[in-house]
XYZ file of C-alpha atoms in Angstrom:
699
model
C 136.780 183.423 147.322
C 137.032 179.639 147.647
C 137.528 177.063 145.054
C 135.093 174.198 144.289
C 133.568 172.959 147.478
C 132.706 169.517 148.688
C 129.044 169.974 149.521
C 126.086 171.464 147.747
C 124.799 174.468 149.501
C 121.376 175.625 150.307
C 119.371 177.476 147.639
C 119.498 180.722 149.467
C 123.184 181.012 148.230
C 121.984 182.971 145.190
C 120.817 185.798 147.383
C 122.591 189.140 146.907
C 125.685 189.587 148.926
C 126.835 192.646 150.628
C 130.275 193.930 149.491
C 132.652 196.801 150.243
C 131.872 197.170 153.998
C 134.821 199.626 154.151
C 133.249 202.024 151.722
C 131.109 204.901 152.901
C 127.690 203.909 151.622
C 125.035 206.519 151.729
C 121.990 205.184 153.637
C 119.752 205.742 150.580
C 121.839 203.164 148.716
C 121.435 199.447 149.642
C 123.749 196.544 148.592
C 121.892 193.600 148.226
C 123.333 193.478 139.897
C 123.587 189.739 104.518
C 122.602 190.128 102.227
C 125.617 189.841 99.969
C 125.610 192.735 97.647
C 122.658 192.759 95.430
C 125.059 192.030 92.573
C 125.107 188.459 93.930
C 121.419 187.964 92.927
C 120.391 187.706 89.379
C 117.025 189.408 88.391
C 115.135 186.150 88.461
C 116.379 185.503 91.978
C 115.010 188.868 93.042
C 111.661 188.082 91.387
C 111.513 184.742 93.154
C 112.314 186.340 96.545
C 109.625 188.960 95.881
C 107.147 186.173 95.097
C 107.915 184.235 98.261
C 107.568 187.522 100.285
C 104.221 188.226 98.630
C 102.997 184.681 99.656
C 104.303 185.323 103.267
C 102.372 188.612 103.474
C 99.257 187.083 102.010
C 99.488 184.216 104.591
C 100.008 186.772 107.403
C 96.923 188.788 106.251
C 94.829 185.588 106.079
C 95.915 184.646 109.712
C 95.054 188.243 110.837
C 91.571 187.945 109.433
C 90.819 184.879 111.700
C 93.012 185.354 114.769
C 91.119 186.986 117.607
C 92.427 190.113 119.190
C 91.573 191.763 122.640
C 90.028 194.737 120.963
C 87.669 192.613 118.766
C 86.699 190.597 121.928
C 86.164 193.646 123.887
C 88.112 192.375 126.779
C 91.584 192.025 128.315
C 93.198 188.568 128.101
C 95.154 187.318 131.218
C 97.022 184.228 130.899
C 96.946 182.216 134.206
C 99.349 179.350 134.812
C 100.551 177.960 138.071
C 104.121 177.496 137.058
C 106.325 175.490 139.473
C 108.973 175.265 136.721
C 108.971 171.441 136.980
C 109.086 170.863 133.163
C 108.554 167.104 133.731
C 105.002 167.742 135.020
C 104.137 170.972 133.276
C 101.800 169.258 130.924
C 99.713 168.022 133.882
C 98.906 171.594 135.158
C 96.058 173.198 133.156
C 96.117 176.965 132.649
C 93.206 179.394 131.951
C 92.593 182.726 130.198
C 90.733 185.265 132.131
C 88.522 187.691 130.277
C 88.024 191.104 131.891
C 84.549 191.978 130.680
C 81.590 190.601 132.624
C 78.876 188.866 130.528
C 76.105 186.447 130.824
C 76.875 182.742 130.779
C 75.706 182.329 127.135
C 77.942 185.286 126.089
C 80.773 183.913 128.187
C 80.575 180.639 126.240
C 80.730 182.658 122.982
C 83.631 184.784 124.209
C 85.566 181.664 125.101
C 84.731 180.163 121.742
C 86.160 183.435 120.095
C 89.588 182.263 121.325
C 88.896 178.626 120.358
C 88.429 177.589 123.989
C 85.502 176.627 126.254
C 84.691 177.767 129.633
C 87.172 176.258 132.186
C 86.472 172.676 133.136
C 86.865 172.101 136.888
C 88.645 168.848 136.915
C 92.274 167.975 136.321
C 95.069 166.538 138.495
C 96.104 169.893 139.914
C 93.125 171.979 139.475
C 92.014 172.485 143.126
C 95.562 173.340 144.233
C 96.361 175.678 141.226
C 93.095 177.505 140.869
C 93.172 179.029 144.436
C 96.516 180.510 143.895
C 95.632 181.729 140.458
C 92.471 183.541 141.399
C 93.965 184.783 144.627
C 96.741 186.382 142.767
C 94.253 187.659 140.079
C 92.236 189.350 142.671
C 95.249 191.000 144.324
C 96.331 192.386 141.057
C 92.919 193.641 140.188
C 92.367 191.366 137.213
C 89.241 190.458 139.060
C 87.708 191.405 142.454
C 87.751 189.427 145.607
C 83.981 189.355 145.831
C 83.392 188.477 142.158
C 82.461 185.091 140.853
C 83.831 183.808 137.505
C 82.127 181.667 134.935
C 83.397 178.172 134.562
C 82.208 175.214 132.658
C 78.936 173.741 133.741
C 78.961 169.979 134.055
C 76.621 168.228 131.497
C 74.627 166.507 134.201
C 73.506 169.799 135.738
C 69.771 170.318 135.494
C 69.480 173.944 136.422
C 71.673 177.044 136.792
C 75.129 177.745 135.598
C 78.510 176.954 137.239
C 80.792 179.762 138.713
C 83.915 179.737 140.903
C 84.845 182.089 143.747
C 88.211 183.658 144.258
C 88.623 180.958 146.970
C 88.105 178.169 144.447
C 84.648 177.259 145.554
C 82.294 175.961 142.669
C 78.670 177.220 143.155
C 75.573 177.855 141.159
C 74.750 181.317 139.652
C 71.992 182.640 137.556
C 72.788 182.128 133.996
C 72.018 185.778 133.327
C 74.405 187.094 135.855
C 77.176 189.256 134.415
C 80.435 187.667 135.436
C 83.937 187.434 133.994
C 84.550 184.399 131.855
C 87.351 181.980 132.839
C 88.275 180.099 129.697
C 90.344 176.926 129.210
C 93.878 177.134 127.806
C 94.636 174.139 125.691
C 97.826 175.124 123.904
C 100.509 172.500 124.566
C 103.788 172.764 126.401
C 106.630 172.582 123.793
C 110.230 173.462 122.973
C 110.926 176.870 121.694
C 112.264 175.551 118.534
C 108.970 173.877 117.769
C 106.385 176.166 116.038
C 102.788 175.023 116.533
C 100.984 175.619 113.121
C 97.553 175.273 114.812
C 95.716 178.476 113.979
C 93.435 177.854 117.016
C 96.071 179.252 119.406
C 96.863 182.344 117.248
C 96.099 185.846 118.579
C 96.681 189.322 117.082
C 97.552 192.652 118.643
C 97.001 195.968 116.987
C 99.826 198.401 117.757
C 99.787 201.787 115.934
C 99.842 201.080 112.252
C 100.720 197.364 112.726
C 98.708 194.217 113.168
C 101.014 191.505 114.636
C 99.895 187.909 114.704
C 101.311 185.686 117.461
C 100.337 182.517 119.115
C 100.351 180.968 122.731
C 101.706 177.897 124.224
C 101.177 176.332 127.646
C 103.122 179.194 129.393
C 102.250 182.613 127.662
C 101.359 184.520 124.569
C 104.300 184.617 122.147
C 105.076 187.059 119.471
C 108.283 186.022 117.537
C 110.560 187.583 114.963
C 108.978 191.092 115.064
C 111.185 193.496 113.076
C 112.156 196.532 115.193
C 114.195 198.480 112.735
C 113.492 199.743 109.175
C 115.622 198.357 106.410
C 119.087 199.934 106.554
C 122.245 200.133 104.611
C 125.316 198.270 105.773
C 127.461 200.196 108.230
C 124.692 202.716 108.994
C 122.682 203.172 112.194
C 119.294 201.589 112.489
C 116.084 203.415 112.996
C 112.731 202.267 114.598
C 110.626 200.199 112.228
C 108.029 202.490 110.448
C 106.326 199.894 108.382
C 102.608 199.302 108.310
C 100.331 196.401 107.698
C 100.272 192.867 109.125
C 103.382 191.026 110.548
C 103.435 187.245 111.114
C 105.103 186.790 114.434
C 104.750 182.943 114.549
C 108.472 182.165 114.139
C 111.903 183.451 115.256
C 113.628 185.719 112.867
C 116.921 184.844 111.372
C 120.235 185.169 113.287
C 122.541 188.034 112.596
C 125.582 187.125 110.381
C 128.116 185.199 112.434
C 130.678 182.495 111.561
C 129.098 180.487 108.685
C 125.409 181.604 108.803
C 123.050 184.578 109.355
C 121.657 187.413 107.430
C 122.027 191.188 107.607
C 118.155 191.430 107.747
C 118.174 190.199 111.294
C 117.008 193.022 113.601
C 113.959 191.411 115.224
C 112.725 190.896 118.739
C 110.476 188.339 120.529
C 107.840 189.125 123.220
C 106.538 186.695 125.832
C 103.623 188.066 127.900
C 100.938 187.007 130.248
C 98.606 189.856 129.598
C 97.055 191.476 126.409
C 95.044 194.633 127.093
C 91.971 195.607 125.151
C 93.443 198.971 124.668
C 96.781 200.573 125.398
C 95.544 204.134 125.094
C 95.564 204.578 128.847
C 99.254 204.267 129.809
C 98.086 204.660 133.490
C 96.738 201.100 133.186
C 97.686 199.535 136.476
C 97.512 196.053 134.971
C 100.452 196.684 132.636
C 103.383 194.471 133.688
C 107.002 195.263 134.152
C 109.195 194.566 131.136
C 112.380 192.534 131.131
C 114.554 193.292 127.983
C 117.161 190.664 127.355
C 120.468 191.215 125.473
C 122.292 187.900 124.688
C 125.977 187.298 125.029
C 128.440 185.644 122.668
C 131.577 187.821 122.736
C 129.946 190.321 120.326
C 130.627 187.665 117.604
C 127.914 185.000 118.272
C 124.454 184.612 119.635
C 120.788 184.831 118.838
C 117.645 185.637 120.676
C 115.933 182.360 119.793
C 118.500 180.274 121.884
C 116.543 177.804 123.900
C 118.063 179.077 127.165
C 116.575 182.503 126.490
C 112.925 181.436 126.013
C 110.967 183.930 128.026
C 107.860 181.838 128.678
C 108.844 180.720 132.158
C 109.937 184.184 133.263
C 106.686 185.738 131.950
C 104.475 182.933 133.394
C 105.848 182.541 136.881
C 107.127 186.203 137.462
C 104.119 187.930 135.789
C 106.364 190.132 133.566
C 106.643 190.776 129.888
C 109.958 189.425 128.372
C 111.605 190.852 125.338
C 114.744 189.520 123.803
C 116.507 190.818 120.731
C 118.987 190.162 117.877
C 121.581 192.883 117.227
C 124.476 193.142 114.754
C 127.608 191.392 115.622
C 131.319 191.196 114.671
C 132.505 193.415 111.902
C 129.060 194.256 110.844
C 128.129 195.424 114.274
C 131.355 196.997 115.486
C 133.617 198.134 112.668
C 134.795 201.810 112.925
C 136.692 203.791 110.213
C 138.459 207.148 110.505
C 136.001 208.873 108.095
C 133.939 210.632 110.791
C 130.805 208.817 109.679
C 131.398 205.030 110.231
C 131.926 205.379 113.960
C 131.173 201.857 115.060
C 129.045 200.636 117.868
C 126.290 199.632 115.336
C 125.374 196.683 117.696
C 124.848 198.922 120.668
C 122.858 201.369 118.597
C 120.674 198.449 117.458
C 119.926 197.730 121.238
C 118.849 201.444 121.713
C 116.592 201.128 118.581
C 114.944 198.105 120.037
C 114.391 199.931 123.288
C 112.798 202.746 121.348
C 110.509 200.201 119.615
C 109.616 198.946 123.057
C 108.736 202.425 124.291
C 106.291 202.893 121.366
C 104.664 199.487 121.205
C 105.039 197.208 124.443
C 101.991 198.611 126.189
C 99.901 196.942 123.430
C 101.451 193.619 124.631
C 100.639 194.252 128.262
C 104.102 195.809 129.128
C 104.606 199.009 131.085
C 107.126 201.222 129.209
C 107.822 203.109 132.332
C 109.151 199.927 134.024
C 111.735 198.495 131.753
C 114.613 196.516 133.100
C 117.576 195.653 130.668
C 119.492 192.590 131.643
C 122.163 190.614 129.869
C 124.994 188.084 130.354
C 128.683 188.064 129.269
C 128.803 190.397 126.304
C 125.134 191.109 126.996
C 126.290 192.424 130.460
C 128.934 194.422 128.668
C 126.115 195.877 126.681
C 124.062 196.665 129.749
C 127.203 198.397 131.057
C 127.544 200.426 127.953
C 123.889 201.321 127.896
C 124.242 202.712 131.418
C 126.765 205.004 129.962
C 125.052 205.892 126.655
C 123.109 209.170 126.758
C 120.758 208.127 123.925
C 119.584 205.213 126.080
C 118.717 207.329 129.076
C 114.961 207.332 129.852
C 114.429 204.171 127.897
C 114.866 201.822 130.958
C 114.560 202.160 134.695
C 116.855 199.267 135.982
C 119.608 197.057 134.808
C 121.045 193.661 135.633
C 124.766 192.778 134.356
C 125.332 189.123 134.632
C 129.106 188.059 134.427
C 130.235 191.290 132.821
C 133.899 191.157 131.991
C 136.676 193.672 132.655
C 140.170 193.733 134.019
C 143.084 191.860 132.419
C 143.571 190.062 129.156
C 140.448 189.112 127.068
C 138.213 190.673 129.536
C 139.562 194.249 129.398
C 137.627 195.470 126.399
C 134.206 194.661 127.579
C 134.415 197.495 130.271
C 137.186 199.734 128.829
C 136.434 201.305 125.465
C 139.102 202.049 122.894
C 139.344 205.172 120.665
C 138.272 204.743 117.182
C 141.871 205.354 115.990
C 143.088 202.341 118.048
C 140.259 199.986 116.848
C 140.961 201.174 113.217
C 144.662 200.622 113.318
C 144.529 197.231 115.249
C 141.488 195.648 113.828
C 139.677 197.589 111.025
C 142.664 197.699 108.710
C 143.166 194.019 108.758
C 139.495 193.466 107.604
C 139.898 196.164 104.962
C 143.031 194.211 103.445
C 141.403 190.776 103.769
C 138.414 191.707 101.724
C 140.416 193.619 98.941
C 139.484 197.143 99.863
C 142.902 198.468 100.925
C 143.547 200.065 97.558
C 140.062 201.301 96.882
C 139.423 205.134 96.784
C 136.135 204.688 98.662
C 136.744 202.240 101.365
C 133.276 202.309 102.783
C 131.745 201.704 99.437
C 134.001 198.794 98.821
C 133.251 197.331 102.256
C 129.538 197.675 101.611
C 130.042 195.496 98.481
C 132.091 192.688 100.095
C 130.450 189.354 100.954
C 129.135 189.482 104.618
C 130.890 186.304 105.852
C 134.247 187.547 104.434
C 133.872 190.506 106.561
C 132.793 188.585 109.689
C 135.476 185.883 109.410
C 138.338 188.180 108.373
C 141.427 187.848 110.570
C 141.430 190.014 113.820
C 137.933 191.332 112.929
C 136.615 194.126 115.159
C 134.176 193.350 117.835
C 134.821 196.182 120.365
C 132.868 199.048 121.822
C 134.568 202.146 120.886
C 134.304 205.892 121.979
C 132.214 207.038 119.109
C 131.244 210.458 120.446
C 127.391 210.001 120.369
C 126.488 206.686 121.953
C 129.753 206.109 124.010
C 131.485 209.371 125.008
C 133.843 208.182 127.797
C 136.323 205.352 127.885
C 134.439 203.569 130.545
C 131.212 203.855 132.637
C 131.938 206.563 135.011
C 130.504 205.894 138.444
C 132.295 208.690 140.322
C 130.100 211.452 138.837
C 132.578 212.481 136.272
C 130.704 211.184 133.140
C 127.210 210.196 131.979
C 125.561 207.351 133.837
C 121.829 206.539 133.655
C 119.819 207.068 136.861
C 118.905 203.459 137.029
C 118.542 200.657 139.815
C 121.314 198.159 139.163
C 122.355 194.720 140.067
C 125.846 193.238 139.093
C 126.910 189.668 139.745
C 128.991 186.686 138.609
C 129.211 182.868 138.949
C 131.711 181.726 141.616
C 134.155 180.280 139.044
C 133.264 182.605 136.123
C 136.957 182.838 135.164
C 137.641 179.131 134.762
C 136.512 179.173 131.196
C 139.024 181.787 130.332
C 142.408 180.492 131.366
C 143.210 178.139 128.561
C 143.536 174.451 128.535
C 143.738 172.029 131.468
C 147.122 172.267 133.024
C 149.789 169.556 132.062
C 152.037 167.903 134.566
C 154.842 170.537 134.136
C 152.568 173.579 133.903
C 153.021 176.306 136.476
C 150.260 178.740 137.673
C 152.424 181.709 136.499
C 152.360 180.160 133.023
C 148.554 179.849 133.014
C 148.017 183.279 134.206
C 150.396 185.177 131.842
C 149.036 183.129 129.064
C 145.645 184.506 129.816
C 146.886 188.112 129.650
C 147.853 188.869 133.265
C 151.218 190.603 133.517
C 154.004 188.659 135.085
C 154.322 191.171 137.906
C 150.651 191.079 138.929
C 150.381 187.316 138.480
C 153.410 186.773 140.692
C 151.993 189.165 143.314
C 148.628 187.311 143.255
C 150.298 183.915 143.656
C 152.580 185.072 146.523
C 149.706 186.650 148.421
C 147.612 184.747 150.912
C 144.386 185.515 148.970
C 144.545 182.578 146.538
C 146.225 179.636 148.426
C 146.919 176.353 146.501
C 144.229 174.000 147.973
C 144.771 170.372 148.566
C 141.134 169.517 148.680
C 140.680 168.440 144.927
C 140.966 165.021 143.568
C 144.481 165.598 142.201
C 147.389 168.204 141.882
C 146.326 169.446 138.442
C 142.869 170.017 139.671
C 144.065 172.086 142.623
C 146.320 174.111 140.273
C 143.493 174.816 137.849
C 141.248 175.704 140.925
C 143.874 178.285 142.045
C 144.250 179.986 138.671
C 140.588 179.908 138.147
C 139.983 181.879 141.328
C 142.490 184.486 140.171
C 141.007 184.795 136.786
C 137.529 185.090 138.301
C 138.568 187.996 140.486
C 140.746 189.580 137.881
C 138.243 189.241 134.975
C 134.884 189.371 136.657
C 134.214 190.023 140.244
C 136.816 192.740 140.852
C 135.411 195.114 138.179
C 131.848 194.671 139.418
C 132.752 195.107 143.152
C 134.702 198.288 142.289
C 131.654 199.519 140.284
C 129.165 199.044 143.031
C 131.314 200.344 145.757
C 132.180 203.550 143.881
C 128.733 204.012 142.561
C 127.263 203.694 146.116
C 129.969 206.177 147.367
C 129.043 208.767 144.836
C 125.286 208.100 144.711
C 125.262 207.350 141.085
C 122.540 204.675 141.160
C 119.469 204.687 143.501
C 119.424 201.099 144.476
C 122.626 198.765 144.065
C 122.699 195.100 144.468
C 125.296 192.393 144.014
C 125.154 188.669 144.011
C 127.161 185.439 143.363
C 125.795 182.147 141.952
C 127.306 179.240 144.027
C 125.328 176.665 142.250
C 125.216 176.255 138.388
C 124.150 173.846 135.756
C 126.776 173.197 133.054
C 127.187 176.583 131.371
C 129.908 177.292 128.772
C 132.417 174.463 129.101
C 135.420 174.742 126.781
C 137.341 172.305 129.004
C 135.174 169.200 129.198
C 134.347 167.871 132.444
C 134.950 170.859 134.621
C 131.395 172.583 134.823
C 129.447 169.736 136.390
C 130.056 167.151 139.173
C 130.736 163.579 138.514
C 127.940 160.973 138.556
C 127.482 158.481 141.265
C 125.010 155.597 141.759
C 122.845 157.630 144.021
C 123.043 160.699 141.799
C 123.401 159.550 138.010
C 123.016 163.048 136.616
C 125.849 164.477 138.792
C 126.385 164.374 142.448
C 126.538 167.807 143.851
C 128.499 166.788 146.848
C 131.397 166.259 144.652
C 133.672 169.284 143.481
C 132.817 171.132 140.309
C 133.464 174.588 138.812
C 130.501 177.091 138.685
C 131.243 178.143 135.151
C 130.402 180.999 132.929
C 126.793 180.937 131.734
C 125.999 178.303 134.253
C 123.195 180.387 135.902
C 121.197 180.980 132.621
C 118.925 177.814 132.703
C 118.160 178.577 136.283
C 117.237 182.332 136.031
C 115.181 181.765 132.823
C 113.620 178.574 134.158
C 114.639 176.694 130.933
C 116.126 173.538 132.190
C 113.345 171.742 130.274
C 114.182 173.487 127.034
C 117.233 171.174 126.733
C 115.656 168.395 128.733
C 118.185 168.807 131.584
C 117.280 166.464 134.447
C 117.035 167.599 137.906
C 120.261 166.395 139.597
C 118.584 166.637 143.061
C 115.606 168.446 144.639
C 117.567 171.705 145.031
C 117.949 172.093 141.213
C 114.255 172.547 141.104
C 114.154 175.000 144.106
C 117.236 176.905 142.650
C 115.436 177.660 139.426
C 112.336 178.759 141.251
C 114.362 180.982 143.526
C 116.337 182.485 140.691
C 113.346 183.231 138.515
C 111.550 184.759 141.468
C 114.445 186.974 142.373
C 115.033 188.256 138.995
C 111.493 189.227 138.320
C 111.177 190.624 141.812
C 113.854 193.013 140.697
C 111.958 193.984 137.665
C 108.715 194.671 139.673
C 110.170 196.366 142.723
C 113.880 197.083 141.925
C 114.634 194.722 144.969
C 115.493 191.135 144.243
C 114.153 190.014 147.493
C 110.564 189.013 146.654
C 107.841 190.471 149.029
C 106.038 187.872 151.276
C 102.812 189.156 149.798
C 103.766 188.222 146.345
C 105.060 184.862 147.330
C 102.029 184.091 149.413
C 99.676 185.121 146.728
C 101.330 183.045 144.131
C 101.720 180.010 146.423
C 105.534 179.953 145.933
C 106.301 177.956 149.162
C 109.732 176.591 148.159
C 111.099 180.193 147.514
C 109.578 181.417 150.764
C 111.243 178.703 152.750
C 114.653 178.913 150.933
C 114.796 182.640 151.294
C 113.707 182.667 154.890
C 116.663 180.406 155.657
C 118.878 183.054 154.254
C 116.949 185.990 155.742
C 116.032 187.444 152.338
C 112.179 187.460 152.140
C 111.137 191.093 151.718
C 108.705 192.681 154.067
C 104.981 192.359 153.786
C 104.984 194.674 150.857
C 102.480 194.599 147.962
C 101.869 192.166 145.161
């Protein structure tokens, strides 16, 4: 592995790389990834909270009375948007909503009015280019037929007949009494994920079992936010799937789980971003149901929230034609405390993820998602969660594929993400310090005392637990066994990392007298192994950097990346392939990133030049931890991150297309049929340069 390089590479760098050529790989395997105690609330406070809750319920019910639903409209709703991921021009592209039920022109106008839209106008800057790709793809995915015309808006100066459009994008006249599918306008604006549009015109409701869930849409997709997936639970107990009834307002993100100085224990919610809402989900063989991508955020099992702007699922859903789900789960002490009482066995956060997957199995078809095609994916601690779920028997059958992005394992800080400690060890080294810190050490009933303690006191206690343990139910082995000796889900997998993932985990920038051995041992590597790594020819001290301290940091960063990220994943995929544990196995490395987690300022992005004021990618920089997230979610615009060069746009297009291809086909190499149908030329060109466009295939 090389250090920061002087030139920006082509976008095909993100393609999966083959590893472990010496391993015997079976031919069928392919390498290609609070509330505080109620005592804290006086009675009047409880009454006030109840009154506020009643108002919110009443508001949600009122919205449900007015928001349209696919069942009430008697039609599937398919969200069409030609998404090139250029956030700077996204507002100039106009989407459409395709209704599945053919009707007369007069009824088509009424149907579009039912979702507060009109028949689609046939003007706009990008209309001609966009509509051909949109309708071609709709025809190939059976949202419409190749021979069918669709109703569009008839110009006011037309004297006779009504306007329709062919799949080829040709406008022509049709008898107004003809029964055609309506193609409606889509006027909801492009906006940041933190902005909630109060306009009820964009709201839509979905009926799922005993629930009515009111969401909205924006410029990219239908959005349902803050949906509770677990019933109310007692602290330090395992969550169960939500069994409530009635109407839920899913217009705003749910609160974060308790962490640092904020959050609440009533936090187990999920968000859904979807391009398709079926009229009915009773037929689970519906071929129009989309693959589901289930995101688990990182944050060291102590931080993180599903509403993070990097994780907005609208662009993945829109460009990749998938349903995206992201979740909150319990963190820190509240999510991972384990006691030696035989009941409080820890892993509450992992169990929450399984509860959310169970909710998805029960409800996601009503949001257009296929429960039989769920891919779990996560980054950092989220990747550690993915790895744990691959080993957790209660999760088996709840997903078909998994992507672990920058999973940690190996030495120092990274070890506990892939190697699970016994409850006794967690209790002795971590739980006891929390028990003492909150004044429960001398109480007869430790669990009862902990349930009364302030949530933030538990979370911020010294040496608080945040570790996956061998609990005997969810996790039964000390690591994911990929040699056939322990439980492992029969799932398609992809593991990967960024090129300099370890650069964020080796402490401060070296001083003039700092040695490489000091840096590595301070990071948790033993003196013996650190010395061997430094004396080998695998990690030479480069002289290509701008100064000697940069070169030293580069050398230790490469060792940390191998020792804490890539080695554990390479060993996993090689062993899994050898023992035929997973059907398809892929690995990748990101050689281009955009910022990421940057504890050492100035390391995760190139310096600016007059030609490239936002960063000159010909200059050296470190490809840091989390630096791929804005690319593969397509969310550079959520933080108004400028395109540093043309390849930044192509990189995010390629990344989104590969991740969603894996969700559709369990192969990250998109089929040429899909790319051609969508008009994704940049990805086609970039991947052909790297030889990674899939065969003809199907859409």
